[in-house]
Tab-separated table of C-alpha atoms and ligand atoms in Angstrom:
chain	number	residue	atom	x	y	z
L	1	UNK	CA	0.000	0.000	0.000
L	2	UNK	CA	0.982	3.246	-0.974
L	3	UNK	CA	0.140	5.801	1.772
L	4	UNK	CA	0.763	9.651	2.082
L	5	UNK	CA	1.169	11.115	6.094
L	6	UNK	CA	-0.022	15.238	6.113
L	7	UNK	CA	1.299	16.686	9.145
L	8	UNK	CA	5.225	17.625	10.701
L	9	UNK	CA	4.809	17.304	14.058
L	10	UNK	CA	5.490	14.686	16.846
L	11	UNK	CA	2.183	13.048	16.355
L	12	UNK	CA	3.127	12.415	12.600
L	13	UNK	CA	6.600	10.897	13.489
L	14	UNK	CA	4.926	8.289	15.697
L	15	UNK	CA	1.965	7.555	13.328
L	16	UNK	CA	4.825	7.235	10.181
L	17	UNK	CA	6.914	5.073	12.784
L	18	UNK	CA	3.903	2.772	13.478
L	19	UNK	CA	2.573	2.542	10.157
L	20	UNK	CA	6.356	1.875	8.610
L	21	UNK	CA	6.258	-1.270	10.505
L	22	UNK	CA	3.359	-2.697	8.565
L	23	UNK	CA	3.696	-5.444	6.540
L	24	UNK	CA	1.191	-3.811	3.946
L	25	UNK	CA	3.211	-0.720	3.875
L	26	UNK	CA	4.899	-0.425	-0.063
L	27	UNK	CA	5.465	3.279	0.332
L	28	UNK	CA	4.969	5.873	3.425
L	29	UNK	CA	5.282	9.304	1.522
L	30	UNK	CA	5.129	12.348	4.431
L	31	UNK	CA	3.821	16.120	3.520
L	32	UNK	CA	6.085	17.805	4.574
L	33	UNK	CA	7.100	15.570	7.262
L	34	UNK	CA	10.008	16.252	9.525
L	35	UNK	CA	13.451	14.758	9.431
L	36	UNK	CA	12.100	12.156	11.846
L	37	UNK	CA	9.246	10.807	9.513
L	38	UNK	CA	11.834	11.410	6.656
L	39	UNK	CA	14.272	8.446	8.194
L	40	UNK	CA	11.095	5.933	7.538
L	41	UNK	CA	9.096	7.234	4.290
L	42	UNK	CA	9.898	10.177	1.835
L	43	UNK	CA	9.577	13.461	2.572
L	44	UNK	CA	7.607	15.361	-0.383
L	45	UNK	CA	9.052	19.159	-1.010
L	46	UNK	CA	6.681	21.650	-3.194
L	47	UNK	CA	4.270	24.000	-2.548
L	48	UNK	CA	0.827	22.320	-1.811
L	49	UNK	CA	-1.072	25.112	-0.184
L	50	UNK	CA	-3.504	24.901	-3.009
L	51	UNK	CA	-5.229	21.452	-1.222
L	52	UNK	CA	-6.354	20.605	-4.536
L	53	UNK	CA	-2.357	20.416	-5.841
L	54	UNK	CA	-1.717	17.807	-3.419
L	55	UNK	CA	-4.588	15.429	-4.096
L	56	UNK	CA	-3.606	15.926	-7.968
L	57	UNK	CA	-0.495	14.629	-6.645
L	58	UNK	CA	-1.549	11.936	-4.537
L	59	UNK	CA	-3.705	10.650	-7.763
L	60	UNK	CA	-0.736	10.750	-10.263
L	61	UNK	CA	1.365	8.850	-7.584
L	62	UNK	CA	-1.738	6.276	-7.186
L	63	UNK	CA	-1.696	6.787	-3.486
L	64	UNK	CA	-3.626	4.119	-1.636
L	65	UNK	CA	-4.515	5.480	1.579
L	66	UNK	CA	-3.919	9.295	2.735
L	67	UNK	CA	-3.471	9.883	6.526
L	68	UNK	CA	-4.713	13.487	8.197
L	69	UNK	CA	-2.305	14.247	11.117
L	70	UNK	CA	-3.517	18.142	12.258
L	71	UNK	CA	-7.132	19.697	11.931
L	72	UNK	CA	-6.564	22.421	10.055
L	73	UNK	CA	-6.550	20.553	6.922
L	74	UNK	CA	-9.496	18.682	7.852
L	75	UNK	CA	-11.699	22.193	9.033
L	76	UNK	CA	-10.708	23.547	5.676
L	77	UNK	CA	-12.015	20.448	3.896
L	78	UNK	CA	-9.264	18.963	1.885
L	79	UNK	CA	-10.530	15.301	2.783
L	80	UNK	CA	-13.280	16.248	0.579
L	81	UNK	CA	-11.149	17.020	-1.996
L	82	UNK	CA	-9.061	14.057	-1.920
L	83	UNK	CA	-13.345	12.186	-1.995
L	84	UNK	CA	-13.630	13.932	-4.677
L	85	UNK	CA	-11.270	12.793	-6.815
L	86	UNK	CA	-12.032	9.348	-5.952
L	87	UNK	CA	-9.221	8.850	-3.535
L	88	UNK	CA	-9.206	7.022	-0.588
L	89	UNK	CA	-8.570	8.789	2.712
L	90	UNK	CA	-9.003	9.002	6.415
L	91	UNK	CA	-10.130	12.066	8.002
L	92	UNK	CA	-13.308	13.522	7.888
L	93	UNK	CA	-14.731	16.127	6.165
L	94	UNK	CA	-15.320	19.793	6.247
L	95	UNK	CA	-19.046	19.063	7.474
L	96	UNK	CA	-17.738	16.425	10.683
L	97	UNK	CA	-14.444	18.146	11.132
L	98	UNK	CA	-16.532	21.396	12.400
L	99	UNK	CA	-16.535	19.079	15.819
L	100	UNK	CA	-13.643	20.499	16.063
L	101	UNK	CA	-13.401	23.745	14.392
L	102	UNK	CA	-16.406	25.645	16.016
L	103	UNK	CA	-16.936	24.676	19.801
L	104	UNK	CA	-20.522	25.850	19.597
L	105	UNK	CA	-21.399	23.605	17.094
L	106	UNK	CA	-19.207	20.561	18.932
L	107	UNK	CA	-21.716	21.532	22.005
L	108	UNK	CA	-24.700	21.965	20.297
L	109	UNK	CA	-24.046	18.418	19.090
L	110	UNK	CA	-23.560	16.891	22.422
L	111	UNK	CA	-26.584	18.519	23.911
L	112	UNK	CA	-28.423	17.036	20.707
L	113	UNK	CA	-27.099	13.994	21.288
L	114	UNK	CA	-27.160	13.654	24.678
L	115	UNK	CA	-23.440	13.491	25.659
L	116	UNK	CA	-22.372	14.553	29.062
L	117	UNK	CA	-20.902	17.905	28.829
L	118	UNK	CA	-20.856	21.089	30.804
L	119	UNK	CA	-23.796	23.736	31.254
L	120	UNK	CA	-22.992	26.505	28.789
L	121	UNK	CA	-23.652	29.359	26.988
L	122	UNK	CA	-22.884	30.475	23.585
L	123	UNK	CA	-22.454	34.524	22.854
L	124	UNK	CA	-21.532	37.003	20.619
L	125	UNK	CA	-22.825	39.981	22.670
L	126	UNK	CA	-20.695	41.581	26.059
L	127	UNK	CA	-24.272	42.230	27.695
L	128	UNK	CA	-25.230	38.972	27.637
L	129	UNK	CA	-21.760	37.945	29.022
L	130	UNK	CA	-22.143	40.063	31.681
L	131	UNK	CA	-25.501	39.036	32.817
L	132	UNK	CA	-24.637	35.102	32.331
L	133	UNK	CA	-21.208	35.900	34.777
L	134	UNK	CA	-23.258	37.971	37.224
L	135	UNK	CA	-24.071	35.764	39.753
L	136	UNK	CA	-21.956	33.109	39.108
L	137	UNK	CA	-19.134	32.538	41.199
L	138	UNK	CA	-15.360	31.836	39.317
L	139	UNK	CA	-13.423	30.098	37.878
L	140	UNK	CA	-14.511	31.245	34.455
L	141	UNK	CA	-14.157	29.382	31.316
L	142	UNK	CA	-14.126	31.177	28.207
L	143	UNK	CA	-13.881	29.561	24.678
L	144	UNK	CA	-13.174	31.307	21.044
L	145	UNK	CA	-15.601	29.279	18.927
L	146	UNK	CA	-13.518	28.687	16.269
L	147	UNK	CA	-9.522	27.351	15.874
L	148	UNK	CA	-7.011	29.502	17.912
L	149	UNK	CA	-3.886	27.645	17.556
L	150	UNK	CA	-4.414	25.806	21.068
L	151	UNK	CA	-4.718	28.904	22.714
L	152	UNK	CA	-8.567	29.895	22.366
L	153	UNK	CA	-9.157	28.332	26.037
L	154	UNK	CA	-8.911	30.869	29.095
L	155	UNK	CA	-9.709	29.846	32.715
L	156	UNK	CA	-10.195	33.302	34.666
L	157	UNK	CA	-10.626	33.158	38.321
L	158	UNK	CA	-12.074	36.235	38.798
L	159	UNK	CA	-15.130	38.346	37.279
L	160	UNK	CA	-13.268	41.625	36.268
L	161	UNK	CA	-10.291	39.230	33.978
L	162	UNK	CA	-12.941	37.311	32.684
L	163	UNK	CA	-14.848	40.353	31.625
L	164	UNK	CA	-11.578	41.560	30.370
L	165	UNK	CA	-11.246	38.753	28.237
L	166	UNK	CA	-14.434	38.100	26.700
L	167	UNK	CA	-13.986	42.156	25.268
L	168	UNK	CA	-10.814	41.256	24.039
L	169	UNK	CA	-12.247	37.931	22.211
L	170	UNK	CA	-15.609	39.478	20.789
L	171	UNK	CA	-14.908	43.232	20.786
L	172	UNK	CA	-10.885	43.658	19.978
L	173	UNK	CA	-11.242	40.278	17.892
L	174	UNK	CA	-7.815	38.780	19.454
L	175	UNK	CA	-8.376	35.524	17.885
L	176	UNK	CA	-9.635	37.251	14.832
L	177	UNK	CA	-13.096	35.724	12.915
L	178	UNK	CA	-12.491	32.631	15.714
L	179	UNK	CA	-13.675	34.730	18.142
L	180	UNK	CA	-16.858	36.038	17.082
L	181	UNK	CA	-18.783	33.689	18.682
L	182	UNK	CA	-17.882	32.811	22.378
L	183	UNK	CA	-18.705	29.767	24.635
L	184	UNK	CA	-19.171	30.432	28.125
L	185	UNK	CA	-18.648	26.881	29.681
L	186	UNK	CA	-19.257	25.595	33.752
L	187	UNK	CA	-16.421	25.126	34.897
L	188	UNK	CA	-15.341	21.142	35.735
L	189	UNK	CA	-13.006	19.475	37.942
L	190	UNK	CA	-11.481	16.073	38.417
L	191	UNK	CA	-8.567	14.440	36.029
L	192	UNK	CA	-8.451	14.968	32.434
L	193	UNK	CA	-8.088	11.659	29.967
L	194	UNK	CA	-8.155	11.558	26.059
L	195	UNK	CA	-9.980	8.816	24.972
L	196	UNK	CA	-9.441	8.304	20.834
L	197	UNK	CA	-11.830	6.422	18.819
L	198	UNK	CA	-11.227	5.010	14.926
L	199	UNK	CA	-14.777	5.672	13.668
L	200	UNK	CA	-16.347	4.910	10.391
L	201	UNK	CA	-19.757	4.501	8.792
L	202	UNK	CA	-21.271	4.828	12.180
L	203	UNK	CA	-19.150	2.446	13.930
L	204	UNK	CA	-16.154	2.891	16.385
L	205	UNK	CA	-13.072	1.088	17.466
L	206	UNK	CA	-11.266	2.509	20.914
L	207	UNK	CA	-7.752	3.229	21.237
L	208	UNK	CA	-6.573	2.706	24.642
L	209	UNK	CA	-6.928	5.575	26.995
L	210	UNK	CA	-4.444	8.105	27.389
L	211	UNK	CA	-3.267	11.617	29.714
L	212	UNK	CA	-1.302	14.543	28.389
L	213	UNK	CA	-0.062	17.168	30.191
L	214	UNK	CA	-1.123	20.295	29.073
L	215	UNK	CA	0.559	23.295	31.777
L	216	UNK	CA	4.054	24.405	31.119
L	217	UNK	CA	5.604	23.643	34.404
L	218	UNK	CA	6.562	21.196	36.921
L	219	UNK	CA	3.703	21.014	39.613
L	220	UNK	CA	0.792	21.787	36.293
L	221	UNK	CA	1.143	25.322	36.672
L	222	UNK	CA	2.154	28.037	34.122
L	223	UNK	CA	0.492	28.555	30.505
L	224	UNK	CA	-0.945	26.153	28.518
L	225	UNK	CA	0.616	24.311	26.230
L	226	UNK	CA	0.112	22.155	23.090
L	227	UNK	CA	0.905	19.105	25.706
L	228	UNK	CA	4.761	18.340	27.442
L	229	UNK	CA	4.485	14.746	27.280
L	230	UNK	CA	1.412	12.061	28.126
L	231	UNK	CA	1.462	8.247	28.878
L	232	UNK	CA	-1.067	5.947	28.576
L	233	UNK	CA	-2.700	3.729	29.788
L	234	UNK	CA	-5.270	5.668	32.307
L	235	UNK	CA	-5.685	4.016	35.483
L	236	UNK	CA	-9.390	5.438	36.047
L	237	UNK	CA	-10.468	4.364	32.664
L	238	UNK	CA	-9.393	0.266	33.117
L	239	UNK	CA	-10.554	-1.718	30.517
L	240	UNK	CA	-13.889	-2.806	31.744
L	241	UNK	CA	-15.234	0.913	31.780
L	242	UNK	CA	-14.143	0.940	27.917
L	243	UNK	CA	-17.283	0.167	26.817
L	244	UNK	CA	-19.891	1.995	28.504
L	245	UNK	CA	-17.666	4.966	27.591
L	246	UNK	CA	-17.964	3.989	24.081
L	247	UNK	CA	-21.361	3.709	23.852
L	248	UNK	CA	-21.782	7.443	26.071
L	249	UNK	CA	-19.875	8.962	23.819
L	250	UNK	CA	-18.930	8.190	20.651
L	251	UNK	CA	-21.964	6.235	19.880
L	252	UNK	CA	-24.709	8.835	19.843
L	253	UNK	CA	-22.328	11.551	17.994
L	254	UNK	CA	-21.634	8.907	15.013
L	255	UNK	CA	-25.794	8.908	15.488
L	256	UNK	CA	-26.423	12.069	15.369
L	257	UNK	CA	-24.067	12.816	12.332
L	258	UNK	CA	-25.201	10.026	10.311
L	259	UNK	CA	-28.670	11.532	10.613
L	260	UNK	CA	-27.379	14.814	9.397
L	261	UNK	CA	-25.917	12.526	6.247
L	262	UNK	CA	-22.528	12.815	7.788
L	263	UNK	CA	-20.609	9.457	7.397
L	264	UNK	CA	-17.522	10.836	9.755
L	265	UNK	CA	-14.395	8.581	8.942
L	266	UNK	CA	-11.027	9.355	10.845
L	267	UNK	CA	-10.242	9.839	14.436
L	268	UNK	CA	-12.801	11.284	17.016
L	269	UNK	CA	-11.106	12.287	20.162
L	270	UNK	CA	-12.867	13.264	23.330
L	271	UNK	CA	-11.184	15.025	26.074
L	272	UNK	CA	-12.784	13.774	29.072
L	273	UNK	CA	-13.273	15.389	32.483
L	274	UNK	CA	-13.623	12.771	34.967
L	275	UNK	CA	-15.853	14.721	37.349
L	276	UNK	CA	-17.663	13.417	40.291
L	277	UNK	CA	-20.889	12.789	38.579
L	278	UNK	CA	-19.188	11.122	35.856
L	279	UNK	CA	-17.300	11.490	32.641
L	280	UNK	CA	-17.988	15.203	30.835
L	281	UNK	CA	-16.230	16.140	27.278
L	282	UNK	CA	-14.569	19.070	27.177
L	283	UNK	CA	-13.914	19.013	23.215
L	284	UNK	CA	-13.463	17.192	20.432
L	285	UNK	CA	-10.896	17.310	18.202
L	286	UNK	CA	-11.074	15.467	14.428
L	287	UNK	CA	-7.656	13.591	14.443
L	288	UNK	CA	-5.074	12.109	16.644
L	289	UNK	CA	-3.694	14.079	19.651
L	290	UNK	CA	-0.254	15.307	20.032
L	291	UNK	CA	1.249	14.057	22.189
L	292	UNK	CA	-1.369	11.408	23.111
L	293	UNK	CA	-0.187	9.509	20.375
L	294	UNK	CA	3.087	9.346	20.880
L	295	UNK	CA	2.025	6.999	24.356
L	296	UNK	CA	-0.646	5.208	22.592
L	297	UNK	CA	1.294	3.572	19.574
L	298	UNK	CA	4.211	2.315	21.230
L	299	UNK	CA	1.839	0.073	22.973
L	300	UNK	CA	-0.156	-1.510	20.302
L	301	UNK	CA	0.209	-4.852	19.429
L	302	UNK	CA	-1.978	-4.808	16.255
L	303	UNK	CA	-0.599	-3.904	13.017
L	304	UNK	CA	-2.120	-0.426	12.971
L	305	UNK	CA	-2.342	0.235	8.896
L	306	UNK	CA	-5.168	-2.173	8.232
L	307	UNK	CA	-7.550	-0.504	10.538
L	308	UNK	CA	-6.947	2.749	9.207
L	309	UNK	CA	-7.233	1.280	5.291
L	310	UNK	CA	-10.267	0.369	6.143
L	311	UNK	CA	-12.116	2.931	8.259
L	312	UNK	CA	-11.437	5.121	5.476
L	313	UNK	CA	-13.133	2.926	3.198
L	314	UNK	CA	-16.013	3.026	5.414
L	315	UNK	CA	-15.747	-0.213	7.374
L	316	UNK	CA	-14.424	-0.772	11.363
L	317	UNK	CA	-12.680	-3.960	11.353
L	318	UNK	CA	-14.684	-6.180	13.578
L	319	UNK	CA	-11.435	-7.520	15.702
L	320	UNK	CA	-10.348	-5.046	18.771
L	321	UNK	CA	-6.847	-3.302	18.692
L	322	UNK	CA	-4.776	-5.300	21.251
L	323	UNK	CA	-2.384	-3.628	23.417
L	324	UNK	CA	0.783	-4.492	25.498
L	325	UNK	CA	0.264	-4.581	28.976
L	326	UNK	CA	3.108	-2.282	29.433
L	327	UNK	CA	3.193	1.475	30.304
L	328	UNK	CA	4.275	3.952	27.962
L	329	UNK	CA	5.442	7.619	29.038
L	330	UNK	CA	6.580	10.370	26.389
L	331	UNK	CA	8.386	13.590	27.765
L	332	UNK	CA	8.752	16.412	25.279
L	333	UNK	CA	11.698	18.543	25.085
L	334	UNK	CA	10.445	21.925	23.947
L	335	UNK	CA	12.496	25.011	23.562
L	336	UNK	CA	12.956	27.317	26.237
L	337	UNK	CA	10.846	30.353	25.559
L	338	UNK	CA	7.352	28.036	24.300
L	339	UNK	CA	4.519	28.002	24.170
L	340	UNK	CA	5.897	32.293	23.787
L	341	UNK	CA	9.018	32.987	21.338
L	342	UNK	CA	11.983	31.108	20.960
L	343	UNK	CA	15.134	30.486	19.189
L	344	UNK	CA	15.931	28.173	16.927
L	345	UNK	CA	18.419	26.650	15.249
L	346	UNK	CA	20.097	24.944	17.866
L	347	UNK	CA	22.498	21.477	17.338
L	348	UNK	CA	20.506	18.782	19.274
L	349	UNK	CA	23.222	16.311	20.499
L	350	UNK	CA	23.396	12.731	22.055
L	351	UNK	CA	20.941	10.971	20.193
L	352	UNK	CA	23.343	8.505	20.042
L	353	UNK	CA	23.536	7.841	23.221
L	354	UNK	CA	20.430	6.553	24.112
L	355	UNK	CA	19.346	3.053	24.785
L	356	UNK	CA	17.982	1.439	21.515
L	357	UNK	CA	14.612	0.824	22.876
L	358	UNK	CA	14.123	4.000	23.527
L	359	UNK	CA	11.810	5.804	20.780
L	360	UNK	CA	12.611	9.893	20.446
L	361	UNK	CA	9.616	10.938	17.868
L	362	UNK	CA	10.906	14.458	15.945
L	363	UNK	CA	8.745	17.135	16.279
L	364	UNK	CA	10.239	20.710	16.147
L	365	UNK	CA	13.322	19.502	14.035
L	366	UNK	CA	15.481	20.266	10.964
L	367	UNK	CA	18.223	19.335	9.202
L	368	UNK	CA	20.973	22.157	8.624
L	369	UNK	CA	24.017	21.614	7.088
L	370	UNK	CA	23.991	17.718	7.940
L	371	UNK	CA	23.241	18.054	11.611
L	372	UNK	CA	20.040	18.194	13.205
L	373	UNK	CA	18.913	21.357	14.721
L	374	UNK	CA	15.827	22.911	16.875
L	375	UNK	CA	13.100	24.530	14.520
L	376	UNK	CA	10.279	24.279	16.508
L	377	UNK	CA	8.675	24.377	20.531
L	378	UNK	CA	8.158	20.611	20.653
L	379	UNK	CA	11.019	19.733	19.979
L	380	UNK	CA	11.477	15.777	20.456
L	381	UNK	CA	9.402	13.400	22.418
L	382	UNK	CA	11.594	11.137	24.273
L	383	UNK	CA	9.172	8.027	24.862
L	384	UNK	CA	9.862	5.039	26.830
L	385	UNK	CA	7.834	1.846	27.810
L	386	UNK	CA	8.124	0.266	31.099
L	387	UNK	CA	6.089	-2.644	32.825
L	388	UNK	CA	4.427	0.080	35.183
L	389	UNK	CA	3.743	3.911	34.872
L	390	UNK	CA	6.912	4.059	37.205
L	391	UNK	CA	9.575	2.147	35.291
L	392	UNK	CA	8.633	3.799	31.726
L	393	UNK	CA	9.026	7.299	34.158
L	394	UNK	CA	12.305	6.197	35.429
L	395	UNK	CA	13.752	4.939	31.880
L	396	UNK	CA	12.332	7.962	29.269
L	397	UNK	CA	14.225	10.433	32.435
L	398	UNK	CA	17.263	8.798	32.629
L	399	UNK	CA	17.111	9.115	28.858
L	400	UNK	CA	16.317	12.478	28.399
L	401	UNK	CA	19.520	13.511	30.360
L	402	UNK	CA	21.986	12.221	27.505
L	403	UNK	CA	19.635	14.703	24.989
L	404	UNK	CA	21.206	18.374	24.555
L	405	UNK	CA	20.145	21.397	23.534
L	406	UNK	CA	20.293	24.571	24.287
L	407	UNK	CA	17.631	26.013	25.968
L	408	UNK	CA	15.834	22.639	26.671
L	409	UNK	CA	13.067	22.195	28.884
L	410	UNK	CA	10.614	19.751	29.722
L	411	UNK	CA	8.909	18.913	32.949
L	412	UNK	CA	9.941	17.006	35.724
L	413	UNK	CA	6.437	15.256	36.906
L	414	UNK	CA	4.796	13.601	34.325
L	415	UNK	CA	3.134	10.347	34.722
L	416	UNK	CA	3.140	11.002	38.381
L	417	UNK	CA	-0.254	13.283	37.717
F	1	LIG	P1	-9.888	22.312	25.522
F	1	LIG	O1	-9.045	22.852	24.404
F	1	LIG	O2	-11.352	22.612	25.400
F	1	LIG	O3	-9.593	20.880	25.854
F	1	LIG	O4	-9.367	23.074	26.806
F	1	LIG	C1	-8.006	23.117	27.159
F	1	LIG	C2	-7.878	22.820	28.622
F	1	LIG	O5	-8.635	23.762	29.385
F	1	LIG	C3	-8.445	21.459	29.011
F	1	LIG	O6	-7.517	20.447	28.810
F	1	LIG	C4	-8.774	21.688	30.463
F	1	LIG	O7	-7.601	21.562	31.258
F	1	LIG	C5	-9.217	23.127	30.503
F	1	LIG	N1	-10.694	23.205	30.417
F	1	LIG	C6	-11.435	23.286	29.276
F	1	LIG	N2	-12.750	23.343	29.579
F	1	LIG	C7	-12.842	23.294	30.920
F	1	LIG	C8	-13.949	23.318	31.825
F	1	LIG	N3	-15.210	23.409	31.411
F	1	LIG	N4	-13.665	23.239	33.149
F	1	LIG	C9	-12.386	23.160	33.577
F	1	LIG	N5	-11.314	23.148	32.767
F	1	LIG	C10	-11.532	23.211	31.457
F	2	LIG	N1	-2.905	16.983	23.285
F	2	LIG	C1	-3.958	17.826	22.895
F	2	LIG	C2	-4.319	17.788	21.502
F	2	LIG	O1	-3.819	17.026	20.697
F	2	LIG	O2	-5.190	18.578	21.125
């Protein structure tokens, strides 16, 4: 099978080293991939920002299979192009992908639907902001509507900043057109889990739950972040409780969109608040998570490239994805300065040094003048698998130490949240 990987990041590194590993596999072609994913498959230069260029491409090269790794593609609709042209791809699209591109619609949905979620509100006038907070004692959560680069999310504790906020989001248009529209959401507590779900013509297959870490710094505080590292699995989400998840959640959205005519194939990702009264979404997003998959692919057992072949073809496989029973914990190394400004540029030394079963996925990487340099905040993913939480802790941070940069950070406590 001839398959082409969109994306650059961490998450596409782990998918391309996953799916390289399939026996089906003729040809893993990345766009434009990172020097990570270009060590497995090809890297393909040119300019493709015309969507329909690249599924010209992918036709002339008789691509088998296309693979979606970020949303942005997928909110702009280039899986229906790639339909279109009779190609065969997973991701959903334009129509299903607004799950994750407009957070009023992904609520409107679960309300419709009946999916546990939190009490909200959705605006686009400051009066009605301020009557809704009046009253209502903090933390706030505020959500831009539409894609904000990760960053569209703002807890407030107080009143006054979350006031402050909502102006700048509707009024002095901060996130732009994302922000017309704001969702005013209750706010939750307990732990967070992703729980990722292969999903085609109204079926489902679960991946095996998984945690990232989403705060900057050591002890979960600071800014948010695209995610410094996850593991998987999830303690509070064992096995048994698999299923009844399933069937809360992904079940009656694949219902609900069918009966809007929407066959969604590709990833469906809930990010779960484990509250008190019981599992609440917090989003959706359209496609794999980053870094959730870096923790979720080093322990499957099943050959990964079949499933996907055919949930884009419109079919779940009827066999379950098996898993090792091991732990798996991936750390990220960002650049100092993230998720704010940074350099770049930097050498990145002592791969070589690490132990061969450890798996370092490429995210924010280049190659300059033959040696491989920082280009990006998330920089490399060092993952390691151990036969608890614990052990894959202590291996992927005895690892990390032989990995230089300068300006490298990561955080000292993950898997211990
Ligand atoms: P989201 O992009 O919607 O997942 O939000 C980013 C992060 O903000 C989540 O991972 C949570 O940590 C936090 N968050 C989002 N919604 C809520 C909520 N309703 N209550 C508490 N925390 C939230
Ligand atoms: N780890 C969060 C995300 O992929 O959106």
């Amino acid at each position: 099978m001839k398959v082409l990987l969109i994306g650059s990041g961490g998450r596409e590194h782990a998918l391309a080293w996953k799916i390289g590993q399939s026996p089906e596999l003729e040809k893993l072609y990345c766009w434009p991939g990172n020097p990570g994913t270009g060590e497995i498959g090809e890297n393909i230069k040119g300019d493709f920002k015309d969507p329909d260029k690249l599924a010209s491409w992918a036709r002339v090269q008789g691509i088998d299979l296309t693979i979606f790794g970020p949303e942005a593609p997928l909110v702009d609709g280039l899986a229906d192009s790639f339909s279109r042209r009779g190609l065969i791809a997973l991701g959903p699209g334009k129509e299903g992908a607004r799950l994750e591109g407009s957070k009023s619609w992904a609520k409107e949905v679960m309300r419709r639907a009946g999916v546990p979620t939190g009490d909200y509100l959705v605006t686009e006038s400051m009066r009605q902001v301020e009557e809704h907070l009046s009253g209502k004692d903090g933390p706030y959560v505020l959500k831009a509507d539409g894609l904000a680069a990760g960053k569209g999310v703002l807890i407030c504790e107080d009143r006054e900043t979350a006031l402050k906020e909502a102006r700048s989001i509707l009024e002095e248009k901060r996130f732009g057109a994302a922000g017309n529209k704001l969702v005013i959401e209750e706010f939750l507590q307990g732990k967070e889990a992703s729980l990722l779900a292969l999903c085609s013509g109204g079926d489902y297959l679960l991946f095996a739950p998984s945690r990232d870490h989403k705060r900057l710094k050591t002890g979960d505080e600071g800014p948010n972040t695209g995610g410094m590292g996850a593991y998987s699995p999830v303690l509070e989400i064992p096995y048994s409780k698999q299923k009844e998840l399933g069937e809360l959640i992904f079940l009656p959205i694949l219902d609900y969109l069918k009966g809007r005519g929407i066959d969604y194939r590709g990833i469906l990702y809930a990010g779960l608040m484990l509250t008190e009264q019981g599992p609440k979404v917090l989003e959706f997003n359209v496609r794999f998570g980053d870094p959730e998959t870096q923790a979720i692919l080093p322990r499957m057992e099943s050959d990964l490239l079949p499933y996907l072949y055919s949930a884009a073809r419109g079919e779940i496989r009827r066999e379950s994805l098996q898993w090792k029973e091991d732990a798996c914990l991936c750390v990220n190394l960002v650049s100092g300065g993230y998720p704010g400004s940074y350099e770049k540029g930097y050498p990145i030394k002592g791969l070589e040094r690490l132990n061969p079963e450890t798996i370092v996925f490429q995210g924010g990487t280049e190659i300059k003048d033959n040696q491989l340099v920082t280009s990006g905040g998330r920089v490399l993913g060092v993952t390691s698998l151990g036969k608890d939480l614990e052990k894959a802790r202590e291996k992927a941070y005895a690892e990390l130490e032989k990995i230089d940069f300068k300006d490298k950070y990561y955080r000292k406590d993950l898997g211990r949240l």
